[in-house]
PDB file of N, CA and C in Angstrom:
ATOM      1  N   UNK I   1       0.833  -1.193   0.000  1.00  0.00           N
ATOM      2  CA  UNK I   1       0.000   0.000   0.000  1.00  0.00           C
ATOM      3  C   UNK I   1       0.871   1.248   0.000  1.00  0.00           C
ATOM      4  N   UNK I   2       2.014   1.149   0.659  1.00  0.00           N
ATOM      5  CA  UNK I   2       2.907   2.299   0.734  1.00  0.00           C
ATOM      6  C   UNK I   2       3.430   2.675  -0.661  1.00  0.00           C
ATOM      7  N   UNK I   3       3.767   1.694  -1.463  1.00  0.00           N
ATOM      8  CA  UNK I   3       4.259   1.973  -2.815  1.00  0.00           C
ATOM      9  C   UNK I   3       3.179   2.629  -3.659  1.00  0.00           C
ATOM     10  N   UNK I   4       1.930   2.217  -3.488  1.00  0.00           N
ATOM     11  CA  UNK I   4       0.824   2.806  -4.239  1.00  0.00           C
ATOM     12  C   UNK I   4       0.595   4.243  -3.793  1.00  0.00           C
ATOM     13  N   UNK I   5       0.656   4.482  -2.493  1.00  0.00           N
ATOM     14  CA  UNK I   5       0.454   5.834  -1.980  1.00  0.00           C
ATOM     15  C   UNK I   5       1.521   6.780  -2.529  1.00  0.00           C
ATOM     16  N   UNK I   6       2.771   6.344  -2.569  1.00  0.00           N
ATOM     17  CA  UNK I   6       3.833   7.187  -3.111  1.00  0.00           C
ATOM     18  C   UNK I   6       3.638   7.428  -4.596  1.00  0.00           C
ATOM     19  N   UNK I   7       3.095   6.436  -5.308  1.00  0.00           N
ATOM     20  CA  UNK I   7       2.887   6.630  -6.741  1.00  0.00           C
ATOM     21  C   UNK I   7       1.773   7.635  -7.013  1.00  0.00           C
ATOM     22  N   UNK I   8       0.781   7.726  -6.133  1.00  0.00           N
ATOM     23  CA  UNK I   8      -0.262   8.744  -6.290  1.00  0.00           C
ATOM     24  C   UNK I   8       0.342  10.141  -6.166  1.00  0.00           C
ATOM     25  N   UNK I   9       1.254  10.295  -5.239  1.00  0.00           N
ATOM     26  CA  UNK I   9       1.886  11.591  -5.021  1.00  0.00           C
ATOM     27  C   UNK I   9       2.923  11.874  -6.102  1.00  0.00           C
ATOM     28  N   UNK I  10       3.598  10.850  -6.586  1.00  0.00           N
ATOM     29  CA  UNK I  10       4.606  11.014  -7.620  1.00  0.00           C
ATOM     30  C   UNK I  10       5.993  11.256  -7.080  1.00  0.00           C
ATOM     31  N   UNK I  11       6.203  10.989  -5.804  1.00  0.00           N
ATOM     32  CA  UNK I  11       7.508  11.209  -5.179  1.00  0.00           C
ATOM     33  C   UNK I  11       8.101   9.869  -4.743  1.00  0.00           C
ATOM     34  N   UNK I  12       8.628   9.140  -5.670  1.00  0.00           N
ATOM     35  CA  UNK I  12       9.216   7.843  -5.362  1.00  0.00           C
ATOM     36  C   UNK I  12      10.601   7.792  -5.973  1.00  0.00           C
ATOM     37  N   UNK I  13      11.598   7.484  -5.169  1.00  0.00           N
ATOM     38  CA  UNK I  13      12.953   7.426  -5.706  1.00  0.00           C
ATOM     39  C   UNK I  13      13.146   6.134  -6.499  1.00  0.00           C
ATOM     40  N   UNK I  14      14.076   6.158  -7.398  1.00  0.00           N
ATOM     41  CA  UNK I  14      14.368   5.000  -8.244  1.00  0.00           C
ATOM     42  C   UNK I  14      14.796   3.810  -7.395  1.00  0.00           C
ATOM     43  N   UNK I  15      15.589   4.047  -6.367  1.00  0.00           N
ATOM     44  CA  UNK I  15      16.062   2.961  -5.503  1.00  0.00           C
ATOM     45  C   UNK I  15      14.893   2.281  -4.794  1.00  0.00           C
ATOM     46  N   UNK I  16      13.958   3.072  -4.261  1.00  0.00           N
ATOM     47  CA  UNK I  16      12.797   2.501  -3.571  1.00  0.00           C
ATOM     48  C   UNK I  16      11.900   1.740  -4.543  1.00  0.00           C
ATOM     49  N   UNK I  17      11.743   2.259  -5.747  1.00  0.00           N
ATOM     50  CA  UNK I  17      10.948   1.567  -6.756  1.00  0.00           C
ATOM     51  C   UNK I  17      11.579   0.225  -7.111  1.00  0.00           C
ATOM     52  N   UNK I  18      12.890   0.218  -7.287  1.00  0.00           N
ATOM     53  CA  UNK I  18      13.585  -1.028  -7.608  1.00  0.00           C
ATOM     54  C   UNK I  18      13.447  -2.047  -6.476  1.00  0.00           C
ATOM     55  N   UNK I  19      13.471  -1.590  -5.223  1.00  0.00           N
ATOM     56  CA  UNK I  19      13.281  -2.496  -4.088  1.00  0.00           C
ATOM     57  C   UNK I  19      11.877  -3.075  -4.084  1.00  0.00           C
ATOM     58  N   UNK I  20      10.881  -2.267  -4.428  1.00  0.00           N
ATOM     59  CA  UNK I  20       9.503  -2.760  -4.481  1.00  0.00           C
ATOM     60  C   UNK I  20       9.344  -3.830  -5.555  1.00  0.00           C
ATOM     61  N   UNK I  21       9.936  -3.579  -6.714  1.00  0.00           N
ATOM     62  CA  UNK I  21       9.828  -4.530  -7.815  1.00  0.00           C
ATOM     63  C   UNK I  21      10.591  -5.805  -7.492  1.00  0.00           C
ATOM     64  N   UNK I  22      11.772  -5.681  -6.898  1.00  0.00           N
ATOM     65  CA  UNK I  22      12.575  -6.854  -6.547  1.00  0.00           C
ATOM     66  C   UNK I  22      11.909  -7.672  -5.451  1.00  0.00           C
ATOM     67  N   UNK I  23      11.082  -7.021  -4.642  1.00  0.00           N
ATOM     68  CA  UNK I  23      10.382  -7.717  -3.564  1.00  0.00           C
ATOM     69  C   UNK I  23       9.285  -8.631  -4.067  1.00  0.00           C
ATOM     70  N   UNK I  24       8.964  -8.555  -5.346  1.00  0.00           N
ATOM     71  CA  UNK I  24       7.965  -9.452  -5.915  1.00  0.00           C
ATOM     72  C   UNK I  24       6.539  -9.037  -5.612  1.00  0.00           C
ATOM     73  N   UNK I  25       6.217  -7.784  -5.880  1.00  0.00           N
ATOM     74  CA  UNK I  25       4.848  -7.328  -5.652  1.00  0.00           C
ATOM     75  C   UNK I  25       3.901  -8.093  -6.574  1.00  0.00           C
ATOM     76  N   UNK I  26       2.839  -8.620  -6.005  1.00  0.00           N
ATOM     77  CA  UNK I  26       1.837  -9.348  -6.767  1.00  0.00           C
ATOM     78  C   UNK I  26       0.967  -8.342  -7.522  1.00  0.00           C
ATOM     79  N   UNK I  27       0.829  -8.483  -8.843  1.00  0.00           N
ATOM     80  CA  UNK I  27       0.047  -7.509  -9.624  1.00  0.00           C
ATOM     81  C   UNK I  27      -1.410  -7.405  -9.166  1.00  0.00           C
ATOM     82  N   UNK I  28      -1.981  -8.486  -8.688  1.00  0.00           N
ATOM     83  CA  UNK I  28      -3.367  -8.442  -8.213  1.00  0.00           C
ATOM     84  C   UNK I  28      -3.465  -7.544  -6.986  1.00  0.00           C
ATOM     85  N   UNK I  29      -2.512  -7.672  -6.081  1.00  0.00           N
ATOM     86  CA  UNK I  29      -2.517  -6.828  -4.882  1.00  0.00           C
ATOM     87  C   UNK I  29      -2.276  -5.364  -5.230  1.00  0.00           C
ATOM     88  N   UNK I  30      -1.446  -5.113  -6.223  1.00  0.00           N
ATOM     89  CA  UNK I  30      -1.182  -3.741  -6.652  1.00  0.00           C
ATOM     90  C   UNK I  30      -2.448  -3.111  -7.222  1.00  0.00           C
ATOM     91  N   UNK I  31      -3.184  -3.858  -8.038  1.00  0.00           N
ATOM     92  CA  UNK I  31      -4.427  -3.347  -8.621  1.00  0.00           C
ATOM     93  C   UNK I  31      -5.464  -3.091  -7.540  1.00  0.00           C
ATOM     94  N   UNK I  32      -5.596  -4.012  -6.601  1.00  0.00           N
ATOM     95  CA  UNK I  32      -6.565  -3.832  -5.508  1.00  0.00           C
ATOM     96  C   UNK I  32      -6.190  -2.614  -4.661  1.00  0.00           C
ATOM     97  N   UNK I  33      -4.914  -2.477  -4.337  1.00  0.00           N
ATOM     98  CA  UNK I  33      -4.470  -1.320  -3.547  1.00  0.00           C
ATOM     99  C   UNK I  33      -4.684  -0.018  -4.306  1.00  0.00           C
ATOM    100  N   UNK I  34      -4.467  -0.041  -5.616  1.00  0.00           N
ATOM    101  CA  UNK I  34      -4.680   1.164  -6.418  1.00  0.00           C
ATOM    102  C   UNK I  34      -6.159   1.542  -6.452  1.00  0.00           C
ATOM    103  N   UNK I  35      -7.030   0.565  -6.553  1.00  0.00           N
ATOM    104  CA  UNK I  35      -8.471   0.857  -6.541  1.00  0.00           C
ATOM    105  C   UNK I  35      -8.902   1.425  -5.191  1.00  0.00           C
ATOM    106  N   UNK I  36      -8.398   0.858  -4.121  1.00  0.00           N
ATOM    107  CA  UNK I  36      -8.718   1.377  -2.786  1.00  0.00           C
ATOM    108  C   UNK I  36      -8.194   2.804  -2.637  1.00  0.00           C
ATOM    109  N   UNK I  37      -6.966   3.038  -3.089  1.00  0.00           N
ATOM    110  CA  UNK I  37      -6.395   4.386  -3.028  1.00  0.00           C
ATOM    111  C   UNK I  37      -7.185   5.384  -3.847  1.00  0.00           C
ATOM    112  N   UNK I  38      -7.673   4.950  -5.004  1.00  0.00           N
ATOM    113  CA  UNK I  38      -8.477   5.828  -5.855  1.00  0.00           C
ATOM    114  C   UNK I  38      -9.783   6.199  -5.181  1.00  0.00           C
ATOM    115  N   UNK I  39     -10.429   5.231  -4.553  1.00  0.00           N
ATOM    116  CA  UNK I  39     -11.692   5.501  -3.851  1.00  0.00           C
ATOM    117  C   UNK I  39     -11.465   6.481  -2.702  1.00  0.00           C
ATOM    118  N   UNK I  40     -10.397   6.290  -1.964  1.00  0.00           N
ATOM    119  CA  UNK I  40     -10.092   7.198  -0.855  1.00  0.00           C
ATOM    120  C   UNK I  40      -9.783   8.602  -1.385  1.00  0.00           C
ATOM    121  N   UNK I  41      -9.023   8.689  -2.468  1.00  0.00           N
ATOM    122  CA  UNK I  41      -8.665   9.984  -3.052  1.00  0.00           C
ATOM    123  C   UNK I  41      -9.900  10.718  -3.554  1.00  0.00           C
ATOM    124  N   UNK I  42     -10.767  10.037  -4.272  1.00  0.00           N
ATOM    125  CA  UNK I  42     -11.992  10.664  -4.784  1.00  0.00           C
ATOM    126  C   UNK I  42     -12.898  11.070  -3.632  1.00  0.00           C
ATOM    127  N   UNK I  43     -12.987  10.227  -2.604  1.00  0.00           N
ATOM    128  CA  UNK I  43     -13.786  10.573  -1.432  1.00  0.00           C
ATOM    129  C   UNK I  43     -13.279  11.826  -0.741  1.00  0.00           C
ATOM    130  N   UNK I  44     -11.970  11.964  -0.652  1.00  0.00           N
ATOM    131  CA  UNK I  44     -11.390  13.158  -0.029  1.00  0.00           C
ATOM    132  C   UNK I  44     -11.691  14.404  -0.858  1.00  0.00           C
ATOM    133  N   UNK I  45     -11.633  14.280  -2.170  1.00  0.00           N
ATOM    134  CA  UNK I  45     -11.949  15.419  -3.028  1.00  0.00           C
ATOM    135  C   UNK I  45     -13.416  15.809  -2.890  1.00  0.00           C
ATOM    136  N   UNK I  46     -14.310  14.836  -2.877  1.00  0.00           N
ATOM    137  CA  UNK I  46     -15.739  15.113  -2.736  1.00  0.00           C
ATOM    138  C   UNK I  46     -16.010  15.791  -1.395  1.00  0.00           C
ATOM    139  N   UNK I  47     -15.389  15.303  -0.330  1.00  0.00           N
ATOM    140  CA  UNK I  47     -15.585  15.929   0.979  1.00  0.00           C
ATOM    141  C   UNK I  47     -15.058  17.367   1.000  1.00  0.00           C
ATOM    142  N   UNK I  48     -13.921  17.592   0.364  1.00  0.00           N
ATOM    143  CA  UNK I  48     -13.367  18.949   0.318  1.00  0.00           C
ATOM    144  C   UNK I  48     -14.276  19.893  -0.451  1.00  0.00           C
ATOM    145  N   UNK I  49     -14.841  19.417  -1.550  1.00  0.00           N
ATOM    146  CA  UNK I  49     -15.745  20.260  -2.341  1.00  0.00           C
ATOM    147  C   UNK I  49     -17.016  20.548  -1.562  1.00  0.00           C
ATOM    148  N   UNK I  50     -17.567  19.535  -0.910  1.00  0.00           N
ATOM    149  CA  UNK I  50     -18.779  19.760  -0.103  1.00  0.00           C
ATOM    150  C   UNK I  50     -18.514  20.742   1.021  1.00  0.00           C
ATOM    151  N   UNK I  51     -17.343  20.650   1.633  1.00  0.00           N
ATOM    152  CA  UNK I  51     -16.988  21.576   2.696  1.00  0.00           C
ATOM    153  C   UNK I  51     -16.827  22.993   2.148  1.00  0.00           C
ATOM    154  N   UNK I  52     -16.234  23.123   0.964  1.00  0.00           N
ATOM    155  CA  UNK I  52     -16.011  24.428   0.374  1.00  0.00           C
ATOM    156  C   UNK I  52     -17.325  25.080  -0.075  1.00  0.00           C
ATOM    157  N   UNK I  53     -18.269  24.273  -0.527  1.00  0.00           N
ATOM    158  CA  UNK I  53     -19.543  24.808  -0.987  1.00  0.00           C
ATOM    159  C   UNK I  53     -20.412  25.259   0.178  1.00  0.00           C
ATOM    160  N   UNK I  54     -20.358  24.514   1.273  1.00  0.00           N
ATOM    161  CA  UNK I  54     -21.240  24.851   2.408  1.00  0.00           C
ATOM    162  C   UNK I  54     -20.747  26.002   3.239  1.00  0.00           C
TER     163      UNK I  54
END
């Protein structure tokens, strides 16, 4: 989940990325974590907009 969170932000060093890949990340787990991260990100945006409108 940590690797996915860093990829959303875009601040991941090459060394850390290589360690993640060498660790054998399962593609199914990466996709599931990315979907969960996307839902959380969209939810945060919706909450921020609702707060700004009210």
